[in-house]
Short mmCIF file of C-alpha atoms in Angstrom, two decimals:
data_model
loop_
_atom_site.label_atom_id
_atom_site.label_comp_id
_atom_site.label_asym_id
_atom_site.label_seq_id
_atom_site.Cartn_x
_atom_site.Cartn_y
_atom_site.Cartn_z
CA MET A 1 60.46 31.32 51.57
CA GLU A 2 61.30 34.79 49.91
CA THR A 3 58.36 37.05 48.60
CA LYS A 4 58.87 38.78 45.55
CA ASN A 5 59.75 41.54 47.51
CA GLY A 6 62.44 39.98 49.11
CA PHE A 7 61.20 39.52 52.62
CA ILE A 8 60.76 36.30 54.08
CA GLU A 9 57.19 35.12 54.71
CA GLY A 10 55.96 34.20 57.89
CA VAL A 11 54.97 35.96 61.30
CA MET A 12 56.80 38.92 61.82
CA LYS A 13 59.01 39.49 64.84
CA GLN A 14 58.61 41.64 67.82
CA VAL A 15 61.40 44.45 67.66
CA TYR A 16 62.83 45.78 71.08
CA PHE A 17 64.50 48.76 71.96
CA THR A 18 67.55 47.78 73.87
CA GLY A 19 69.75 50.44 74.39
CA ASP A 20 70.72 53.88 73.43
CA ASN A 21 72.74 57.01 73.70
CA ILE A 22 72.46 61.05 73.29
CA ILE A 23 75.44 63.14 72.48
CA SER A 24 74.03 66.84 72.85
CA SER A 25 74.75 70.26 74.41
CA LEU A 26 73.13 68.78 77.42
CA GLY A 27 75.67 65.65 77.94
CA PHE A 28 77.34 62.89 76.35
CA SER A 29 75.17 59.88 77.53
CA SER A 30 71.09 59.14 77.56
CA ALA A 31 71.16 59.77 81.46
CA GLU A 32 72.86 63.03 81.73
CA ASN A 33 70.61 64.59 78.91
CA PHE A 34 67.40 63.01 80.66
CA GLU A 35 68.76 64.63 84.22
CA GLN A 36 68.97 67.87 82.33
CA LEU A 37 65.59 67.78 80.60
CA LYS A 38 64.25 66.77 84.01
CA GLU A 39 65.73 69.83 85.69
CA GLY A 40 64.02 71.96 82.89
CA ASN A 41 67.81 73.10 81.63
CA THR A 42 68.30 74.05 77.87
CA GLY A 43 71.44 73.64 75.96
CA ILE A 44 69.79 77.08 73.56
CA ARG A 45 72.22 79.78 73.88
CA SER A 46 73.83 83.09 72.05
CA LEU A 47 77.21 81.46 70.84
CA SER A 48 80.12 83.63 68.68
CA ASP A 49 81.83 81.38 66.37
CA SER A 50 83.25 83.36 63.11
CA GLU A 51 83.65 80.35 61.34
CA ILE A 52 80.02 79.66 61.36
CA TYR A 53 78.95 82.99 61.28
CA PRO A 54 80.23 86.52 61.39
CA GLU A 55 77.87 87.79 64.38
CA PRO A 56 76.36 86.06 67.45
CA PHE A 57 73.59 83.53 66.84
CA ILE A 58 71.35 81.53 68.87
CA ALA A 59 71.90 77.83 68.91
CA SER A 60 72.57 74.64 70.82
CA MET A 61 75.85 72.89 70.48
CA VAL A 62 78.01 69.97 71.69
CA ASP A 63 81.07 70.56 73.50
CA ARG A 64 83.36 70.07 70.48
CA GLN A 65 86.45 70.12 72.48
CA LYS A 66 85.39 67.07 74.48
CA VAL A 67 84.42 65.33 71.44
CA ASN A 68 88.17 65.77 70.25
CA ASN A 69 89.44 64.67 73.72
CA LEU A 70 87.27 61.73 73.83
CA LEU A 71 88.56 60.19 70.37
CA LEU A 72 91.93 61.84 69.86
CA ASP A 73 92.08 60.03 66.14
CA GLU A 74 92.50 63.25 63.60
CA GLN A 75 91.60 60.97 60.69
CA TYR A 76 87.87 61.15 61.65
CA THR A 77 85.88 64.72 61.19
CA LEU A 78 84.17 65.91 64.22
CA LEU A 79 80.82 64.57 62.86
CA GLU A 80 82.43 61.02 62.70
CA LYS A 81 83.89 61.11 66.25
CA MET A 82 80.46 62.09 67.66
CA ILE A 83 78.93 59.44 65.87
CA ILE A 84 81.71 56.83 66.84
CA LEU A 85 81.24 57.95 70.53
CA SER A 86 77.49 57.85 70.29
CA VAL A 87 77.37 54.00 69.05
CA LYS A 88 80.21 53.04 71.33
CA ASP A 89 78.50 54.17 74.72
CA ALA A 90 75.03 52.88 73.26
CA LEU A 91 76.61 49.28 72.63
CA SER A 92 78.59 49.65 75.83
CA ASN A 93 75.84 48.07 78.06
CA SER A 94 74.41 45.79 75.06
CA ASN A 95 75.00 42.32 73.97
CA ILE A 96 74.88 43.45 70.12
CA ASP A 97 77.65 42.50 68.17
CA ALA A 98 78.47 45.25 65.75
CA ALA A 99 80.59 43.32 63.72
CA SER A 100 78.16 40.46 63.05
CA PRO A 101 76.39 39.88 59.72
CA LYS A 102 73.15 39.90 61.72
CA THR A 103 73.67 43.39 62.70
CA VAL A 104 72.56 46.31 60.23
CA PHE A 105 73.73 49.82 60.45
CA ILE A 106 71.16 52.86 59.60
CA LEU A 107 72.66 56.38 59.51
CA SER A 108 70.14 59.11 59.61
CA THR A 109 71.73 62.67 58.46
CA THR A 110 70.38 65.71 56.72
CA LYS A 111 74.14 67.28 55.70
CA GLY A 112 76.31 64.58 57.13
CA ASN A 113 80.08 66.41 56.54
CA ILE A 114 78.81 69.27 54.79
CA HIS A 115 81.55 71.57 56.01
CA LEU A 116 83.98 69.69 53.72
CA LEU A 117 82.75 71.86 50.83
CA ASP A 118 85.32 74.32 52.18
CA GLN A 119 88.30 73.01 50.24
CA SER A 120 90.35 74.21 52.77
CA VAL A 121 89.11 71.81 55.38
CA ALA A 122 88.56 68.95 52.73
CA ALA A 123 92.26 68.72 52.11
CA ASN A 124 92.61 66.90 55.69
CA TYR A 125 90.50 64.44 54.41
CA GLY A 126 89.78 63.53 50.64
CA ALA A 127 87.48 65.14 48.35
CA ASP A 128 84.70 62.19 48.57
CA ARG A 129 84.39 62.39 52.58
CA VAL A 130 81.41 65.14 52.04
CA HIS A 131 79.30 62.58 50.58
CA LEU A 132 76.87 60.55 52.79
CA TRP A 133 77.63 57.09 51.63
CA LYS A 134 81.06 57.60 52.27
CA LEU A 135 80.18 58.52 56.11
CA GLY A 136 78.26 55.52 56.43
CA GLU A 137 81.25 53.39 54.69
CA ILE A 138 83.58 55.35 57.65
CA VAL A 139 80.98 54.15 60.30
CA ALA A 140 80.67 50.49 59.26
CA ARG A 141 84.66 50.27 58.83
CA TYR A 142 85.34 51.44 62.07
CA PHE A 143 82.84 48.94 63.91
CA GLY A 144 84.19 46.13 61.71
CA ASN A 145 80.59 45.66 60.20
CA PRO A 146 80.09 43.44 57.21
CA ASN A 147 76.91 44.87 55.72
CA GLY A 148 76.73 47.83 53.60
CA VAL A 149 75.10 51.15 55.93
CA ARG A 150 71.83 52.21 55.02
CA VAL A 151 71.92 56.18 54.61
CA ILE A 152 68.49 57.78 55.33
CA SER A 153 68.24 61.35 54.56
CA ASN A 154 64.69 62.64 54.14
CA ALA A 155 64.75 66.15 55.70
CA CYS A 156 63.83 66.46 59.18
CA ILE A 157 61.88 62.83 59.43
CA SER A 158 64.95 61.06 58.89
CA GLY A 159 65.58 59.95 62.31
CA VAL A 160 62.05 58.47 62.66
CA LEU A 161 62.34 57.06 59.14
CA ALA A 162 65.52 55.17 59.73
CA ILE A 163 64.07 53.76 62.95
CA ASN A 164 60.90 52.26 60.99
CA ASN A 165 63.26 50.76 58.26
CA ALA A 166 65.11 49.05 60.96
CA ALA A 167 62.26 47.94 62.31
CA MET A 168 61.09 46.44 59.26
CA LEU A 169 64.38 44.66 58.34
CA LEU A 170 64.04 42.85 61.55
CA GLN A 171 60.45 42.26 61.42
CA ASN A 172 61.24 40.57 58.22
CA ASN A 173 63.92 38.53 59.55
CA LEU A 174 66.18 40.20 57.63
CA PHE A 175 68.93 40.83 60.36
CA GLU A 176 68.35 40.38 64.18
CA ASN A 177 69.72 43.61 65.37
CA ALA A 178 70.05 47.43 64.15
CA VAL A 179 72.00 50.05 64.97
CA VAL A 180 70.47 53.42 64.44
CA VAL A 181 72.51 56.50 64.30
CA GLY A 182 71.54 60.23 63.59
CA ALA A 183 73.83 63.13 63.76
CA ASP A 184 74.14 66.52 62.23
CA LEU A 185 75.95 69.38 62.96
CA VAL A 186 75.62 73.54 63.28
CA THR A 187 77.66 74.66 60.32
CA ARG A 188 77.90 77.76 58.36
CA PHE A 189 75.94 75.99 55.27
CA VAL A 190 73.19 75.07 57.78
CA LEU A 191 72.95 77.95 59.44
CA SER A 192 73.11 80.53 56.47
CA GLY A 193 70.49 78.38 54.75
CA PHE A 194 67.95 78.54 57.65
CA MET A 195 68.52 82.27 57.70
CA SER A 196 67.75 82.47 53.93
CA PHE A 197 64.47 80.77 55.01
CA HIS A 198 63.94 83.66 57.79
CA SER A 199 62.51 80.98 60.15
CA LEU A 200 65.02 81.12 62.65
CA SER A 201 63.96 82.87 66.25
CA PRO A 202 66.10 85.66 67.64
CA GLU A 203 65.76 83.72 70.82
CA PRO A 204 65.61 80.20 72.09
CA CYS A 205 62.34 78.78 70.38
CA LYS A 206 58.74 78.38 72.01
CA PRO A 207 57.01 75.19 70.77
CA PHE A 208 53.35 75.60 70.37
CA ASP A 209 53.47 78.84 72.03
CA ALA A 210 51.34 82.01 70.75
CA ASN A 211 54.23 83.93 70.44
CA ARG A 212 56.74 81.50 68.83
CA ASP A 213 58.55 83.00 65.88
CA GLY A 214 60.74 80.54 64.48
CA LEU A 215 63.21 77.46 65.32
CA SER A 216 66.71 77.28 66.91
CA LEU A 217 69.14 74.93 65.42
CA GLY A 218 71.11 72.54 67.19
CA GLU A 219 73.40 69.65 66.96
CA ALA A 220 73.53 66.41 68.43
CA ALA A 221 74.50 62.64 67.73
CA GLY A 222 71.90 59.98 69.07
CA THR A 223 71.98 56.04 68.76
CA VAL A 224 68.84 53.34 69.47
CA LEU A 225 69.63 49.63 69.55
CA LEU A 226 66.74 47.39 68.08
CA SER A 227 66.76 44.00 68.40
CA VAL A 228 64.62 40.80 67.60
CA HIS A 229 66.07 39.92 71.21
CA PRO A 230 64.38 41.42 74.68
CA SER A 231 66.78 42.87 77.31
CA ASP A 232 67.08 40.72 80.73
CA GLN A 233 64.72 43.74 82.21
CA ASN A 234 61.22 43.27 84.03
CA ASN A 235 59.83 45.82 81.15
CA ASN A 236 60.71 45.90 77.41
CA TYR A 237 59.63 48.66 75.22
CA VAL A 238 58.47 47.52 71.46
CA PHE A 239 58.22 48.94 68.02
CA ALA A 240 54.58 48.82 67.66
CA GLY A 241 54.35 50.55 64.43
CA GLY A 242 55.36 53.08 62.30
CA ALA A 243 54.57 54.99 58.72
CA SER A 244 55.20 57.80 56.62
CA ALA A 245 53.48 59.89 54.23
CA ASN A 246 53.95 62.94 52.10
CA ASP A 247 51.57 65.84 51.82
CA ALA A 248 53.15 67.32 48.50
CA ASN A 249 52.37 70.59 49.76
CA HIS A 250 55.24 72.88 49.23
CA ILE A 251 59.37 72.79 49.06
CA SER A 252 59.44 73.80 52.84
CA GLY A 253 56.05 74.75 53.94
CA PRO A 254 53.61 72.14 55.70
CA SER A 255 50.18 71.26 54.52
CA ARG A 256 47.41 73.63 56.27
CA THR A 257 45.18 70.50 56.66
CA GLY A 258 47.89 68.37 58.30
CA GLU A 259 46.91 65.47 55.63
CA GLY A 260 50.63 63.85 55.65
CA SER A 261 50.93 64.01 59.38
CA PHE A 262 47.19 62.81 59.71
CA ILE A 263 48.08 59.84 57.38
CA ALA A 264 51.46 58.90 58.76
CA ILE A 265 49.80 58.52 62.46
CA GLU A 266 46.69 56.65 60.88
CA LYS A 267 48.84 53.86 59.42
CA ALA A 268 51.30 53.80 62.50
CA LEU A 269 48.19 53.32 64.73
CA THR A 270 46.99 50.71 61.85
CA GLU A 271 50.14 48.65 61.82
CA ALA A 272 50.29 48.90 65.83
CA ASN A 273 46.75 47.46 65.77
CA ILE A 274 45.52 50.26 68.29
CA GLU A 275 43.33 52.92 68.63
CA SER A 276 44.07 56.38 69.28
CA GLY A 277 42.34 56.54 72.85
CA LYS A 278 45.08 54.04 73.78
CA ILE A 279 48.10 56.57 73.30
CA ASP A 280 49.26 57.85 76.75
CA HIS A 281 51.70 60.77 75.60
CA ILE A 282 52.98 62.28 72.32
CA SER A 283 56.36 63.42 70.98
CA ALA A 284 55.77 65.95 68.78
CA HIS A 285 58.01 67.63 66.40
CA GLY A 286 56.95 70.89 67.37
CA THR A 287 59.89 73.16 65.80
CA ALA A 288 58.31 76.29 67.02
CA THR A 289 57.45 77.75 63.58
CA PRO A 290 53.64 78.96 63.17
CA TYR A 291 52.88 76.76 60.15
CA ASN A 292 54.26 73.33 61.63
CA ASP A 293 52.71 73.99 64.95
CA ASP A 294 49.58 74.78 63.49
CA MET A 295 49.74 71.55 61.41
CA GLU A 296 50.57 69.26 63.63
CA SER A 297 47.55 70.48 66.24
CA ILE A 298 45.23 70.02 63.11
CA ALA A 299 46.35 66.53 62.74
CA LEU A 300 46.05 65.47 66.00
CA ALA A 301 42.72 66.75 66.40
CA ARG A 302 41.68 64.99 63.35
CA HIS A 303 42.56 62.02 65.61
CA ASN A 304 40.69 63.26 68.74
CA LEU A 305 44.43 63.15 70.12
CA ASN A 306 44.48 67.16 71.21
CA ARG A 307 43.95 66.34 74.84
CA VAL A 308 46.68 63.82 75.17
CA PRO A 309 49.69 65.22 76.84
CA VAL A 310 52.11 66.33 74.27
CA ASN A 311 55.57 67.75 74.30
CA SER A 312 58.31 68.70 71.99
CA MET A 313 61.90 68.61 72.89
CA LYS A 314 62.67 71.39 70.73
CA GLY A 315 62.89 74.08 73.32
CA PHE A 316 65.63 72.17 75.16
CA TRP A 317 68.24 70.60 71.93
CA GLY A 318 67.11 73.23 69.04
CA HIS A 319 66.74 71.41 66.06
CA THR A 320 68.88 68.88 65.47
CA LEU A 321 67.88 67.86 61.91
CA GLY A 322 68.72 64.27 61.11
CA ALA A 323 69.60 63.27 64.62
CA ALA A 324 66.25 65.13 65.86
CA GLY A 325 64.06 61.63 65.40
CA VAL A 326 66.68 59.61 67.32
CA ILE A 327 67.33 61.70 70.35
CA GLU A 328 63.65 62.77 70.61
CA THR A 329 62.95 58.77 70.31
CA VAL A 330 65.62 58.39 72.97
CA ALA A 331 64.31 61.02 75.14
CA LEU A 332 60.41 59.40 74.91
CA LEU A 333 61.77 55.91 75.97
CA TRP A 334 63.56 57.17 79.04
CA GLU A 335 60.18 59.32 79.76
CA MET A 336 58.64 55.89 79.44
CA LYS A 337 61.13 53.97 81.51
CA ASN A 338 60.75 56.74 84.23
CA ASN A 339 56.94 57.32 83.91
CA THR A 340 57.75 61.07 83.24
CA LEU A 341 56.33 63.53 81.60
CA ILE A 342 58.76 66.16 80.43
CA LYS A 343 57.44 69.86 79.76
CA THR A 344 57.85 71.53 76.74
CA ASN A 345 60.44 74.18 77.47
CA GLY A 346 59.88 77.81 75.94
CA PHE A 347 55.81 77.30 76.01
CA SER A 348 53.80 79.39 78.05
CA LYS A 349 50.68 80.60 76.45
CA ALA A 350 48.53 78.24 74.16
CA GLY A 351 48.67 79.65 70.48
CA THR A 352 48.08 76.65 67.93
CA VAL A 353 45.18 76.80 65.66
CA GLU A 354 43.75 73.47 67.49
CA PRO A 355 44.06 73.29 71.04
CA LEU A 356 46.58 71.17 72.71
CA ASN A 357 47.43 69.39 75.84
CA VAL A 358 50.60 70.87 75.80
CA ILE A 359 52.84 69.88 79.04
CA THR A 360 54.04 72.67 81.24
CA LYS A 361 55.30 71.27 84.19
CA THR A 362 57.22 67.76 84.02
CA GLU A 363 55.38 65.32 86.25
CA ASN A 364 55.01 61.72 86.70
CA ALA A 365 52.58 59.94 84.96
CA GLN A 366 51.90 55.96 83.93
CA LEU A 367 53.03 55.89 80.39
CA GLU A 368 52.10 52.51 78.08
CA THR A 369 51.97 53.22 74.71
CA CYS A 370 53.48 56.76 73.29
CA LEU A 371 53.44 58.31 69.66
CA LYS A 372 56.65 59.78 68.15
CA MET A 373 55.99 62.67 65.31
CA ALA A 374 57.98 64.09 62.98
CA SER A 375 57.84 66.28 59.91
CA GLY A 376 59.85 68.11 57.10
CA PHE A 377 60.95 70.11 54.22
CA GLY A 378 59.14 68.60 51.08
CA GLY A 379 56.07 67.72 52.80
CA CYS A 380 57.40 64.73 54.62
CA ASN A 381 55.93 63.07 57.64
CA ALA A 382 56.52 60.31 59.88
CA SER A 383 55.11 58.35 62.81
CA LEU A 384 56.24 55.71 65.18
CA ILE A 385 54.54 53.95 68.29
CA ILE A 386 56.38 52.53 71.13
CA LYS A 387 54.71 50.17 73.97
CA LYS A 388 55.91 49.00 77.22
CA VAL A 389 55.29 44.90 77.51
CA ASN A 390 56.50 42.87 80.37
CA SER A 391 59.07 40.25 79.67
#
């Protein structure tokens, strides 16, 4: 029997993480990326591309030539190719049927094919390709999925919010499987926009560090598969809870009290039915801007979580916008699978308003329950909790 909200009454289903992929400056698979993270290698460097910016700039960018070589079909844009390749790799070791009506696709992106605002480029693809709904339609058509693609574009929490939405759809028996893919590119539009905010660091970013002076941009595509059917492995990883909240503080600046982030964590803990003391590790947003990192430290301290080992992946990949929440959740899953805490690249000296237990050295640790955080423009915040369970 359906409720007035359209959800099906009854016990909510358990939702499992069953597959993933990361395409970034550090590799074209989750395994390649995780190995680079363990080795402490960053993809952020000084780059020169006059089509993006007339002067050298700091960023983390994918091997675009490799993307084009792996998918030669010129009917697709670079971003579309990255999304297709990421989804295909994630599905390659999965039993999920992408063409099934029981499978839903959710796309997380902040800018999509924004480079098609350049009319000389758009002429090769059609005027409507710049729209996010069209990007979703192209992805669904490629994989033969009969359902309309849900597009989540809510600033930098888009990836975490997309995973939360996917879990909600599965928990309420609307679908059995979900393919969540997040992707964004470093473009002239994006780089110029962040430069206008004076929020970019002149060198690779330093999350949570006393000398942090801004973020680094990055580009990536990442996919995470969720299902109500567990995998055949000894350990499974489940979506325990997730939530979002808006502090309504400022169009770009986060709340100085961490209110939105605090509420998002609180609601995620409530949904997961666990206390904050059960959290073993936190994957923070950690942009390396002064206010974001301070805000997160306050929100964590208010939950007595500031002694829990915390890291930010932004020092490896930069801020990948709509892909960030997805690829950072994948990295968190791999940390849990390997019982490994990845260091915060760029961090050397504590510098947040509330003390944090920032991971400075990659090391082994038993990880059973972990928290992922995200924050973004407009005061938006999101969190999700992953638990390890025995099959």
